[in-house]
CSV table of C-alpha atoms and ligand atoms in Angstrom, one decimal:
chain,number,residue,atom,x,y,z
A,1,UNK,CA,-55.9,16.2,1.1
A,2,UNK,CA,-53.1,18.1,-0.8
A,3,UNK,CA,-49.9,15.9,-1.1
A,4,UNK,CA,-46.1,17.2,-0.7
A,5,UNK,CA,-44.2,16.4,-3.6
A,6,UNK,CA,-41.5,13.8,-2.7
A,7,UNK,CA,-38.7,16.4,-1.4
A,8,UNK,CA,-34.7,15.2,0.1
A,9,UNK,CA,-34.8,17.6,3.2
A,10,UNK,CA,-32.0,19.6,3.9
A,11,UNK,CA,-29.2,18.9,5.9
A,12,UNK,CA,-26.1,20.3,7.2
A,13,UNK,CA,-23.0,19.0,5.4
A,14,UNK,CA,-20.4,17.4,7.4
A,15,UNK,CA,-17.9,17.9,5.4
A,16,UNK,CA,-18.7,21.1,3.8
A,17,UNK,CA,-15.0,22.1,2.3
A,18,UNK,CA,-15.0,18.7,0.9
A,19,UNK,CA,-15.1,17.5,-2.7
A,20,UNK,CA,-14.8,14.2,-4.5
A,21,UNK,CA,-10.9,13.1,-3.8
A,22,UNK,CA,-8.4,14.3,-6.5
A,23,UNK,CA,-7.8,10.5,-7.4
A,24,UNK,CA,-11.3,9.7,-8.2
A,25,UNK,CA,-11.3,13.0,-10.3
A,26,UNK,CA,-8.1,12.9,-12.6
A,27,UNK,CA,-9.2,9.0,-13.1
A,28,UNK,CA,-12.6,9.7,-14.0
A,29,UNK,CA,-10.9,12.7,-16.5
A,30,UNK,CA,-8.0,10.3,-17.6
A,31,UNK,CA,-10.8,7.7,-18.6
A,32,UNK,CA,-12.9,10.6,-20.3
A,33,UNK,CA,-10.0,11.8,-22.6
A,34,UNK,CA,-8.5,8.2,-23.1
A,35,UNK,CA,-5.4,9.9,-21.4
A,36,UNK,CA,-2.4,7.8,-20.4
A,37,UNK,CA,-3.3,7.5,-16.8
A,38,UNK,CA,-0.1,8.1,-14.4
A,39,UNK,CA,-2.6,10.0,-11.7
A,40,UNK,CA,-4.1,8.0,-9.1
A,41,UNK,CA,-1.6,5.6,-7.6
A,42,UNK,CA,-1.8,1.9,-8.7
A,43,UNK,CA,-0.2,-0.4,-11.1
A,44,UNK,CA,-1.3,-1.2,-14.0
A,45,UNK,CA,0.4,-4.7,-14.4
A,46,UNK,CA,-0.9,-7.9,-13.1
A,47,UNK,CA,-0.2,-9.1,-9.8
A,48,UNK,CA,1.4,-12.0,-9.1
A,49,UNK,CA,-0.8,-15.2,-10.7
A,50,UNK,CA,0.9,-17.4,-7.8
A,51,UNK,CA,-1.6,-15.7,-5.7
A,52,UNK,CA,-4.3,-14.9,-6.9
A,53,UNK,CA,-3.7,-19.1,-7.0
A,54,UNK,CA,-3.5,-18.8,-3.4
A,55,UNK,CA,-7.1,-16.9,-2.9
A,56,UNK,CA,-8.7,-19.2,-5.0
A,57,UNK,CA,-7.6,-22.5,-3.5
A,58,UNK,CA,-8.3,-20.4,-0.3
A,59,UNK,CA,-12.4,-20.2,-2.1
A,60,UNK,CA,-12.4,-23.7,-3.1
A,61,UNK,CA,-11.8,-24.9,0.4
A,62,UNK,CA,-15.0,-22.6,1.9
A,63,UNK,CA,-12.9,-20.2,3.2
A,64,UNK,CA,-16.0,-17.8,2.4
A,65,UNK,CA,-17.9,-16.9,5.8
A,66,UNK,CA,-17.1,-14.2,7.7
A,67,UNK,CA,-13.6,-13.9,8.6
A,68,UNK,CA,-12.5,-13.3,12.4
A,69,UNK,CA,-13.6,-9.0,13.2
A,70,UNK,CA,-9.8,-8.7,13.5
A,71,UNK,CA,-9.1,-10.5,10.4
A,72,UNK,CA,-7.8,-14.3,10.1
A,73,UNK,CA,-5.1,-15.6,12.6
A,74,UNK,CA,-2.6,-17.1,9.9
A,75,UNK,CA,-2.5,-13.3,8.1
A,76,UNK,CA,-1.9,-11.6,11.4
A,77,UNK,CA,0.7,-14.5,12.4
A,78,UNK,CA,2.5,-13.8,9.2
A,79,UNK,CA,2.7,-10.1,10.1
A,80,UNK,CA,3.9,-10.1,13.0
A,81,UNK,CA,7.1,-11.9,11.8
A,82,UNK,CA,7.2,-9.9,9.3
A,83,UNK,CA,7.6,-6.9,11.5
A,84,UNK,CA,9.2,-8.3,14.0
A,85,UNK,CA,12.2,-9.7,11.5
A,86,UNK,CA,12.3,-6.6,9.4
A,87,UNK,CA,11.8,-4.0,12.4
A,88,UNK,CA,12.3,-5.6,15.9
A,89,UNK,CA,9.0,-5.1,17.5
A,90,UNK,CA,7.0,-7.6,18.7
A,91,UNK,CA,3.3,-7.6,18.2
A,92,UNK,CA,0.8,-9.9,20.0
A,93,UNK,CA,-0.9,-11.3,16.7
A,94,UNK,CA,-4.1,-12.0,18.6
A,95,UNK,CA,-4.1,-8.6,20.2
A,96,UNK,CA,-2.3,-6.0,18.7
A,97,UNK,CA,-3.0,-7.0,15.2
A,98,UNK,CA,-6.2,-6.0,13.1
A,99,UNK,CA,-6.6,-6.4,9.2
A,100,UNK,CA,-8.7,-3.4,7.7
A,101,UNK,CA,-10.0,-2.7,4.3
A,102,UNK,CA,-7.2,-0.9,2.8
A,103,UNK,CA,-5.1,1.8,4.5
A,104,UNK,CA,-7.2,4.2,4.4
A,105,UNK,CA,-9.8,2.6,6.3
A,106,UNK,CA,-6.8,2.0,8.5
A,107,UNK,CA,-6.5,5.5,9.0
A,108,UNK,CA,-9.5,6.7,9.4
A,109,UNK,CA,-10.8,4.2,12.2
A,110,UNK,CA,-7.4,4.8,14.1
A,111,UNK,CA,-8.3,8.5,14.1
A,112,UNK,CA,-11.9,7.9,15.2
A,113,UNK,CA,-11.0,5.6,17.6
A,114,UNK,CA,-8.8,8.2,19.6
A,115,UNK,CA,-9.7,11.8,18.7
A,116,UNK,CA,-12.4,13.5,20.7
A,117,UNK,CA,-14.1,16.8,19.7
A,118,UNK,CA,-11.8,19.4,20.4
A,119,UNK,CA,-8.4,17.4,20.2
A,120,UNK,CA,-5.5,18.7,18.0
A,121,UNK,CA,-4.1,16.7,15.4
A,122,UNK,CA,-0.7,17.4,13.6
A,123,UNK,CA,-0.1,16.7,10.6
A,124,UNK,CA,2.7,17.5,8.1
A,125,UNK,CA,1.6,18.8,4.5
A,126,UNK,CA,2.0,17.8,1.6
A,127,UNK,CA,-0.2,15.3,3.2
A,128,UNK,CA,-2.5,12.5,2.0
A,129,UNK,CA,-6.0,13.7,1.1
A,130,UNK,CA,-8.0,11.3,3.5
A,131,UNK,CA,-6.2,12.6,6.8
A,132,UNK,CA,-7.9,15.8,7.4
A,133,UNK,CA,-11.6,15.1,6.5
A,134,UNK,CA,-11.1,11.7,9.0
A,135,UNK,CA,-9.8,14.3,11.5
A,136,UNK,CA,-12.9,16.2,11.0
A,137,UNK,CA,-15.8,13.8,11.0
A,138,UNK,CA,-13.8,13.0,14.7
A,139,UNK,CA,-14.6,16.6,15.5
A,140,UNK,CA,-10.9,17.4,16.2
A,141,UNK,CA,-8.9,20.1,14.7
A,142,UNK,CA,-6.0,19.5,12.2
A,143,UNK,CA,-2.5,21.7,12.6
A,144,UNK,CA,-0.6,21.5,9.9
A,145,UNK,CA,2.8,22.6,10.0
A,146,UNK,CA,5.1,22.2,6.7
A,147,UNK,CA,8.3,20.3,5.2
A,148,UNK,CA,10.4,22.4,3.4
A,149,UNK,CA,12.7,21.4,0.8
A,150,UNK,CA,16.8,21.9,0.5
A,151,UNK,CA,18.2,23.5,-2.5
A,152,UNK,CA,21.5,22.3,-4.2
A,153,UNK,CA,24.2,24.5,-6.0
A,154,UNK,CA,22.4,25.1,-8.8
A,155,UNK,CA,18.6,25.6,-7.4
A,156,UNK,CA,17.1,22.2,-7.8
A,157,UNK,CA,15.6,20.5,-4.7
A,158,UNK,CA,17.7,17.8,-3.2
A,159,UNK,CA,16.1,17.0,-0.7
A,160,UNK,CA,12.8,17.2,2.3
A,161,UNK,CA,13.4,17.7,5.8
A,162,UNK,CA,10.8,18.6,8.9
A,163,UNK,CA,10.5,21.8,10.4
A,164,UNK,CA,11.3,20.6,13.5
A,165,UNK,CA,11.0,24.0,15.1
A,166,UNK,CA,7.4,24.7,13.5
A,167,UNK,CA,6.7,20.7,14.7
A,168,UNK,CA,8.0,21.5,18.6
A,169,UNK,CA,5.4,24.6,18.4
A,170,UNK,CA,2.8,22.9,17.4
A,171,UNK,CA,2.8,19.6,19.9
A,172,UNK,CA,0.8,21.0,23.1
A,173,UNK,CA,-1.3,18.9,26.1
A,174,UNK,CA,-4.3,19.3,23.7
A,175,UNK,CA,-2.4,17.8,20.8
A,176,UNK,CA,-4.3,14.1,20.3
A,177,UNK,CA,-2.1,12.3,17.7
A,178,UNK,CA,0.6,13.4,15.2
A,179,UNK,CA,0.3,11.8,12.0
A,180,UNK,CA,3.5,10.9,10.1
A,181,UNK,CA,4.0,9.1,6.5
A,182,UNK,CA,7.4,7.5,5.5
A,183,UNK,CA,7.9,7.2,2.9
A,184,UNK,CA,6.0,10.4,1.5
A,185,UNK,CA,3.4,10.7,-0.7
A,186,UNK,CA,3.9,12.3,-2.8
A,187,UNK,CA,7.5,13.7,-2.4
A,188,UNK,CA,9.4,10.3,-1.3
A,189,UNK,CA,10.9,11.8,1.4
A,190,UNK,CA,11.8,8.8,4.0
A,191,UNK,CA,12.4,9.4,7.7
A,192,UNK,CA,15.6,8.7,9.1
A,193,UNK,CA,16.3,6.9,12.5
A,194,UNK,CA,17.5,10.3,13.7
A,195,UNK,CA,14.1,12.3,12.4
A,196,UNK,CA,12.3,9.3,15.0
A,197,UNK,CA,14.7,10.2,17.3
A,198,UNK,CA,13.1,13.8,17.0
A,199,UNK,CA,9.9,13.2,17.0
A,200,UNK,CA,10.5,10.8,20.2
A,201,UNK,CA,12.1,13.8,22.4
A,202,UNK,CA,8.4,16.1,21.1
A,203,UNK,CA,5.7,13.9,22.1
A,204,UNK,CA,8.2,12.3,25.3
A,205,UNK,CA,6.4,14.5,27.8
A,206,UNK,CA,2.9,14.8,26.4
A,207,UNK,CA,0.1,11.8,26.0
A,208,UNK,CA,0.1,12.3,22.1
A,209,UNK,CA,-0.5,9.2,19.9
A,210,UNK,CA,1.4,8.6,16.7
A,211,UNK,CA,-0.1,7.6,13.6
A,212,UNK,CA,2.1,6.4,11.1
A,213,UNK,CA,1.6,6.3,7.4
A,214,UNK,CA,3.7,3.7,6.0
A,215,UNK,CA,2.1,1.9,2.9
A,216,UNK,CA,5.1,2.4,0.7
A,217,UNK,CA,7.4,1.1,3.5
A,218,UNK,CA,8.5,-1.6,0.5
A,219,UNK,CA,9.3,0.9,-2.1
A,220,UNK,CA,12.8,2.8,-0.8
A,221,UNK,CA,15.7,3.4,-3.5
A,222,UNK,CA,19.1,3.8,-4.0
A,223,UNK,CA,19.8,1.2,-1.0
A,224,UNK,CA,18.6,3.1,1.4
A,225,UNK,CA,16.3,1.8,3.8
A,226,UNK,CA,12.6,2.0,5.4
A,227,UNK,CA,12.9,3.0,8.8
A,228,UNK,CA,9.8,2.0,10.5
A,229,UNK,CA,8.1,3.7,13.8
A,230,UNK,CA,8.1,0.0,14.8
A,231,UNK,CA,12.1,-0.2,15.1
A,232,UNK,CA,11.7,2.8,17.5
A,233,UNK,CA,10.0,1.2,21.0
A,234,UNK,CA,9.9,4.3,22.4
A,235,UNK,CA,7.7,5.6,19.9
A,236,UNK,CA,6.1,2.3,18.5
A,237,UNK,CA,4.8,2.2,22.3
A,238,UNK,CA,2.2,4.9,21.7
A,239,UNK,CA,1.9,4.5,17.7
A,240,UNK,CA,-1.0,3.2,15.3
A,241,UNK,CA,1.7,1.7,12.4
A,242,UNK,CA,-0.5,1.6,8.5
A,243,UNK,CA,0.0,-0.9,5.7
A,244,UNK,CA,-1.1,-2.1,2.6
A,245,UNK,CA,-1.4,-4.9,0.3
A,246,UNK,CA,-2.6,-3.5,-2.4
A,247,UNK,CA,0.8,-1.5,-2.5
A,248,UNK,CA,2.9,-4.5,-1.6
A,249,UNK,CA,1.6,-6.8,-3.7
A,250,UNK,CA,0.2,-4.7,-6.9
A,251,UNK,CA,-3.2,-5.7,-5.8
A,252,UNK,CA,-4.5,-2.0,-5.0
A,253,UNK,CA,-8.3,-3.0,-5.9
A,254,UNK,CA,-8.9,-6.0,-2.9
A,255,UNK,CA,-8.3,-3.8,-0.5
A,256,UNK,CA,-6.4,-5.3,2.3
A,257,UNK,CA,-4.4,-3.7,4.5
A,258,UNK,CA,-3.6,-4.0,8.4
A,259,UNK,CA,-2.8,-1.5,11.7
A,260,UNK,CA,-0.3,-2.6,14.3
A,261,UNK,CA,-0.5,-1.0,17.8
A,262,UNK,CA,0.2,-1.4,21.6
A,263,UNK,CA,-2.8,-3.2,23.5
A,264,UNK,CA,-4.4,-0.1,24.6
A,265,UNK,CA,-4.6,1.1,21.6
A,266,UNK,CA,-5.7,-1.2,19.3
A,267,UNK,CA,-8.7,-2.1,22.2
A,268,UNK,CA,-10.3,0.9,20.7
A,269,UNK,CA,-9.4,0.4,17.8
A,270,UNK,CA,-11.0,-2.3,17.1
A,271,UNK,CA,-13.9,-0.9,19.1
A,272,UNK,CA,-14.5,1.5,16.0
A,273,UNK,CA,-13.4,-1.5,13.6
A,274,UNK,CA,-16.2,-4.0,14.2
A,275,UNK,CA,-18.7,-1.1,13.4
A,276,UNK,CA,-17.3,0.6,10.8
A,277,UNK,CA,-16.2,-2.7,8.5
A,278,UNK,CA,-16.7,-5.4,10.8
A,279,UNK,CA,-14.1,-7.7,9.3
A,280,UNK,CA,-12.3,-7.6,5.7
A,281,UNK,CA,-12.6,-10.3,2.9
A,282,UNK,CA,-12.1,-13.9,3.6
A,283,UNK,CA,-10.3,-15.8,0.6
A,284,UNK,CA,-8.0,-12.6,0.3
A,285,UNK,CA,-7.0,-12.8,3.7
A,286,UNK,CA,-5.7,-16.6,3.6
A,287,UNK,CA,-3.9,-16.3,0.2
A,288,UNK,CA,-2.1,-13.2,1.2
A,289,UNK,CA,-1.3,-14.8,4.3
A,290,UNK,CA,-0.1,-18.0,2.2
A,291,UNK,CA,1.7,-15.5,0.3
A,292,UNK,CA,3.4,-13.5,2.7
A,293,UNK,CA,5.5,-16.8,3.7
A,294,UNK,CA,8.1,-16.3,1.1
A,295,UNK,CA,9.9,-13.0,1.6
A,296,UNK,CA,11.3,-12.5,-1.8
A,297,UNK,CA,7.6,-11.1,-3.0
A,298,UNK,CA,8.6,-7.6,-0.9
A,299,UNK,CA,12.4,-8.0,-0.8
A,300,UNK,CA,12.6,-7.7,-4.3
A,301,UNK,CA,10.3,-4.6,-4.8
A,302,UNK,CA,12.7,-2.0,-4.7
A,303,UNK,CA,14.8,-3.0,-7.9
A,304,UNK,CA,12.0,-3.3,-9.4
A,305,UNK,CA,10.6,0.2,-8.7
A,306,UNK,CA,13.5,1.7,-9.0
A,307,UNK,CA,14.2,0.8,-12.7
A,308,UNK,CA,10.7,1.7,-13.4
A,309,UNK,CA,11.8,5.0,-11.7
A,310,UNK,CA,15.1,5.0,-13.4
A,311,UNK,CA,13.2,4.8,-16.8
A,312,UNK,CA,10.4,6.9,-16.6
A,313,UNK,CA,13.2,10.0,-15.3
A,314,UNK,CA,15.3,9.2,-18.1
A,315,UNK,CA,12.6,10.2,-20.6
A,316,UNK,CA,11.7,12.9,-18.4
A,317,UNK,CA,15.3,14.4,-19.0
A,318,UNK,CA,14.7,14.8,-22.5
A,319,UNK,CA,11.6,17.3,-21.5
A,320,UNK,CA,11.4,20.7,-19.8
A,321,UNK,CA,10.2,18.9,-17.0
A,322,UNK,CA,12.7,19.3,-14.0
A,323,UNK,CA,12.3,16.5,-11.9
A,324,UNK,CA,12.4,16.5,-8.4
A,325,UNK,CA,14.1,14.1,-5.9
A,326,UNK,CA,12.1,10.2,-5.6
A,327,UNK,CA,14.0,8.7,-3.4
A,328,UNK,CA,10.9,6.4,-2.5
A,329,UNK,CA,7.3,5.3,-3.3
A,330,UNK,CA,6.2,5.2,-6.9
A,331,UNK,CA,5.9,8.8,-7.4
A,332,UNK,CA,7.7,11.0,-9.3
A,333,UNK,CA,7.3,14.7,-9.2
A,334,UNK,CA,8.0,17.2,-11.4
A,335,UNK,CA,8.3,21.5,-11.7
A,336,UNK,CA,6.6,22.6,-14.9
A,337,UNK,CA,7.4,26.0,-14.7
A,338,UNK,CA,9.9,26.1,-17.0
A,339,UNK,CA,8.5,24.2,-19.9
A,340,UNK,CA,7.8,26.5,-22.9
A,341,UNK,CA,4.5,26.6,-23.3
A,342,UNK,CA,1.7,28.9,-22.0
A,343,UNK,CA,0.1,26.4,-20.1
A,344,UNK,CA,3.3,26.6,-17.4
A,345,UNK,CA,2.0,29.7,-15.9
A,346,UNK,CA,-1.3,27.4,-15.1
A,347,UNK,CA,-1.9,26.7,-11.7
A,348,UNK,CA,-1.3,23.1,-11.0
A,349,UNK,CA,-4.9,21.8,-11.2
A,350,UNK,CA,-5.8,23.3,-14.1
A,351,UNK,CA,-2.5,22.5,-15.9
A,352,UNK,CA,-3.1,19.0,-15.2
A,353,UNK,CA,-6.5,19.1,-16.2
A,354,UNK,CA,-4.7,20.5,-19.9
A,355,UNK,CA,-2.2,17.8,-19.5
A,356,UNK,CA,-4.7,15.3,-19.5
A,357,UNK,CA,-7.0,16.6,-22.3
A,358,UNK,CA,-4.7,18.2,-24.6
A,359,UNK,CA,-1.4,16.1,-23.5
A,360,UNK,CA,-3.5,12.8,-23.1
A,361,UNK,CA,-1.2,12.5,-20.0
A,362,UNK,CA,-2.6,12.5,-16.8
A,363,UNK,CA,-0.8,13.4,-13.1
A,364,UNK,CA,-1.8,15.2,-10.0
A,365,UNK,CA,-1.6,18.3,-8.7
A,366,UNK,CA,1.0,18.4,-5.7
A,367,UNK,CA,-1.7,21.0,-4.2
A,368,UNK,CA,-3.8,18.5,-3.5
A,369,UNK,CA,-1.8,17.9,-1.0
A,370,UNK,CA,-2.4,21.6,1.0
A,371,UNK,CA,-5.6,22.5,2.7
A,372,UNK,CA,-5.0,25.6,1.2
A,373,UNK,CA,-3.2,25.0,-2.4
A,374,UNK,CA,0.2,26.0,-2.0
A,375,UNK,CA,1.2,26.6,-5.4
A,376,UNK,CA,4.4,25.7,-6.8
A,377,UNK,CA,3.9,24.7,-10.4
A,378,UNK,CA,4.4,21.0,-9.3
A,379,UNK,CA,2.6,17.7,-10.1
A,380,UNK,CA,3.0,13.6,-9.7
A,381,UNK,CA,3.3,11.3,-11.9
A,382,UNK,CA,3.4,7.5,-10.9
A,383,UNK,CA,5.5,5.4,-12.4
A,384,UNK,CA,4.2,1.7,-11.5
A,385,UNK,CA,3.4,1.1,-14.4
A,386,UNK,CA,4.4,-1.5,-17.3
A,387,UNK,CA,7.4,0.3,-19.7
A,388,UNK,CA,5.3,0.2,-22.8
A,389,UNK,CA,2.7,2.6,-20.8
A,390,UNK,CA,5.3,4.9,-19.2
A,391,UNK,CA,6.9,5.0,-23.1
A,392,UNK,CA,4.0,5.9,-24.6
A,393,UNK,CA,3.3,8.8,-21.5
A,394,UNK,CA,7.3,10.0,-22.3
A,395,UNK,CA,6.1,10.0,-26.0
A,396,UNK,CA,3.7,12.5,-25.7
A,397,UNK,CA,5.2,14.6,-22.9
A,398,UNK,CA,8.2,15.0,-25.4
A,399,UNK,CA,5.9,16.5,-27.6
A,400,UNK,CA,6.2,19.2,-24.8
A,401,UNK,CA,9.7,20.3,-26.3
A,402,UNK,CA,8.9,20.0,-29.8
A,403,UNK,CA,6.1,22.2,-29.7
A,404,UNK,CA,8.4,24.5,-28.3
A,405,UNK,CA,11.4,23.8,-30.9
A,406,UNK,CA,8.8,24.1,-33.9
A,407,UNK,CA,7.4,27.6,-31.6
A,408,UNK,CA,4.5,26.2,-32.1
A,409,UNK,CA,1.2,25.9,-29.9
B,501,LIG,N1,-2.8,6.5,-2.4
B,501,LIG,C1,-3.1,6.7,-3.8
B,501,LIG,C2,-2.5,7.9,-4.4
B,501,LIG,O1,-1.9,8.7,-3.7
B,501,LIG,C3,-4.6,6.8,-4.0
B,501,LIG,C4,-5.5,6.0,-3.2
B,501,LIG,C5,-6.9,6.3,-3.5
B,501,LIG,O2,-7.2,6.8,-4.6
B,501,LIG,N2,-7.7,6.2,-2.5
B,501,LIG,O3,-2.6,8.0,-5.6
């Protein structure tokens, strides 16, 4: 009898636009070309040794079974203080409460849990990678509608604001869930009590859900504020809220994070949860929870982001580089435009691809960002990192301007 070769059969993708994240690609570059790294989002300093103390006491006393599904009580406790003291709302621990694996977990089970083939789903680009694939393995249909930025005297950007108009159009009965992220990624834009206030009068008379995207609530600058969906009740009332520790706590590879939602919705959430994760790391969970006790270890995040901001801009300066508004998170973006080389009339990917070979500096194309790349001649850099590696990054993107004061290259 006449054997078949061994043959993968053929099957249709289900995510057929889709290619490996941008993060995972300028990393696996950056690593490739020994480039300084200021892509992918994540520090590159140690966390905290007080807790990692705290995770291992937490493994030396067996705390290495299966957690709780929705992640351990003291953890969730902790959180919703935390929320309740910094933004007002009250979450039942026990039932509106579930720690995920990371945020993006986060966000993809709350979209699976609520979108149904068919349903629209608003979001508001530049947007995070993970949203719109999530929103099509749920078999619902991403609208995207636009921020826009505001111009100063001179031309530079000085600021984001929502299309509120192109937002009220889009909201219909079939709209699912609108998905929000304050502070941005990657522009820093935060939402103001007044932009809630917005949103709140759109989605008033129709059943849409919000999702809220707000892993860099602890990273705001220049004393303003985070202002959570959670201080709104009218909107926290029919909102998935997202978090991360990895963010928080420079801890980006344990991935830990948490959703907070009204009863109803976090019942199907945690529907999806149980099957999708089950339940999140053990020891992690009681040292961050440990951890989360003493307020200072967030309170204090913004001064120290904000000189690393402060810094890494100030170097910047001395570059063709103009630098755009980062009022939050740890992002900094930048036109390029206008540096003097050929490379500026790249289009963003493929400049930073250059950047990162030839540069041996690597950031991420702002279009990205766009289902369809919008392109602006912008990129991020991120600036968590220690000052030796953001100095040796300015070193070499200074080399930028020389090249262009010797007219060379
Ligand atoms: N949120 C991070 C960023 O924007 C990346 C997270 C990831 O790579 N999954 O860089």
């Amino acid at each position: 009898m006449d054997q078949n070769p061994p043959y993968t059969p053929a099957f249709h993708s289900r995510l057929p636009e889709v290619g490996t994240t941008v993060f995972t690609v300028m990393s696996t570059l950056a690593a490739n070309h020994k480039a300084i790294n200021l892509g992918q989002g994540f520090p590159d300093f140690s966390c905290d040794r007080g807790l990692i103390s705290k995770v291992n006491e937490a493994m030396l006393a067996d705390h290495n079974q299966y957690p709780p599904m929705i992640g351990v009580a003291e953890l969730r406790q902790g959180i919703s203080q935390k929320i309740s003291t910094l933004y007002g709302y009250d979450y039942d621990p026990d039932i509106d409460i579930t720690i995920t694996a990371g945020g993006t977990q986060a966000i993809f089970t709350a979209i699976l849990s609520c979108v149904s083939l068919g349903d629209e789903i608003v979001i508001i680009e530049p947007a995070y990678d993970s949203y719109r694939p999530s929103i099509e393995l749920a078999g619902g249909k991403t609208i995207a509608v636009s921020l826009t930025a505001n111009y100063d005297d001179q031309g530079s950007v000085k600021s984001y604001s929502i299309l509120w108009d192109e937002l009220a159009k889009a909201i219909n009965p079939k709209t699912r869930l609108v998905i929000i992220n304050t502070p941005h990624n990657p522009t820093g834009m935060v939402w103001q009590k007044s932009d809630l206030d917005h949103l709140a009068s759109l989605v008033r008379s129709t059943n849409a859900l919000i999702l809220s995207d707000e892993v860099y609530e602890h990273m705001v600058f220049d004393g303003f504020n985070h202002i959570s969906i959670a201080s709104q009740p009218e909107l926290a009332a029919r909102s998935f809220v997202v978090s991360s520790f990895g963010k928080t706590y420079h801890v980006t590879g344990w991935k830990v994070g948490y959703v907070a939602a009204p009863a109803a919705m976090m019942k199907e959430f945690r529907k999806v949860h149980q099957f999708n994760v089950f339940a999140v790391n053990t020891p992690m969970q009681y040292g961050l929870a440990e951890y989360l006790k003493n307020a200072d270890h967030y309170l204090g995040l913004p001064s120290f982001y904000q000189a690393k901001r402060d810094y890494f801009s100030k170097g910047l300066e001395q570059t063709d580089f103009k630098l755009l508004p980062a009022s939050a998170t740890y992002f900094q973006c930048v036109n390029y435009t206008k540096l003097n080389v050929p490379q500026a009339q790249m289009n963003e990917a493929d400049f930073c691809s250059w950047l990162t070979t030839e540069v041996g500096v690597t950031a991420i194309p702002v279009s990205a960002f766009y289902a369809k790349p919008v392109e602006s001649g912008v990129i991020r850099f991120c600036f968590a990192k220690e000052e030796k590696t953001l100095s040796a990054a300015l070193e070499r993107l200074q080399t930028l301007q020389l090249r262009k004061d010797n007219g060379t290259r």
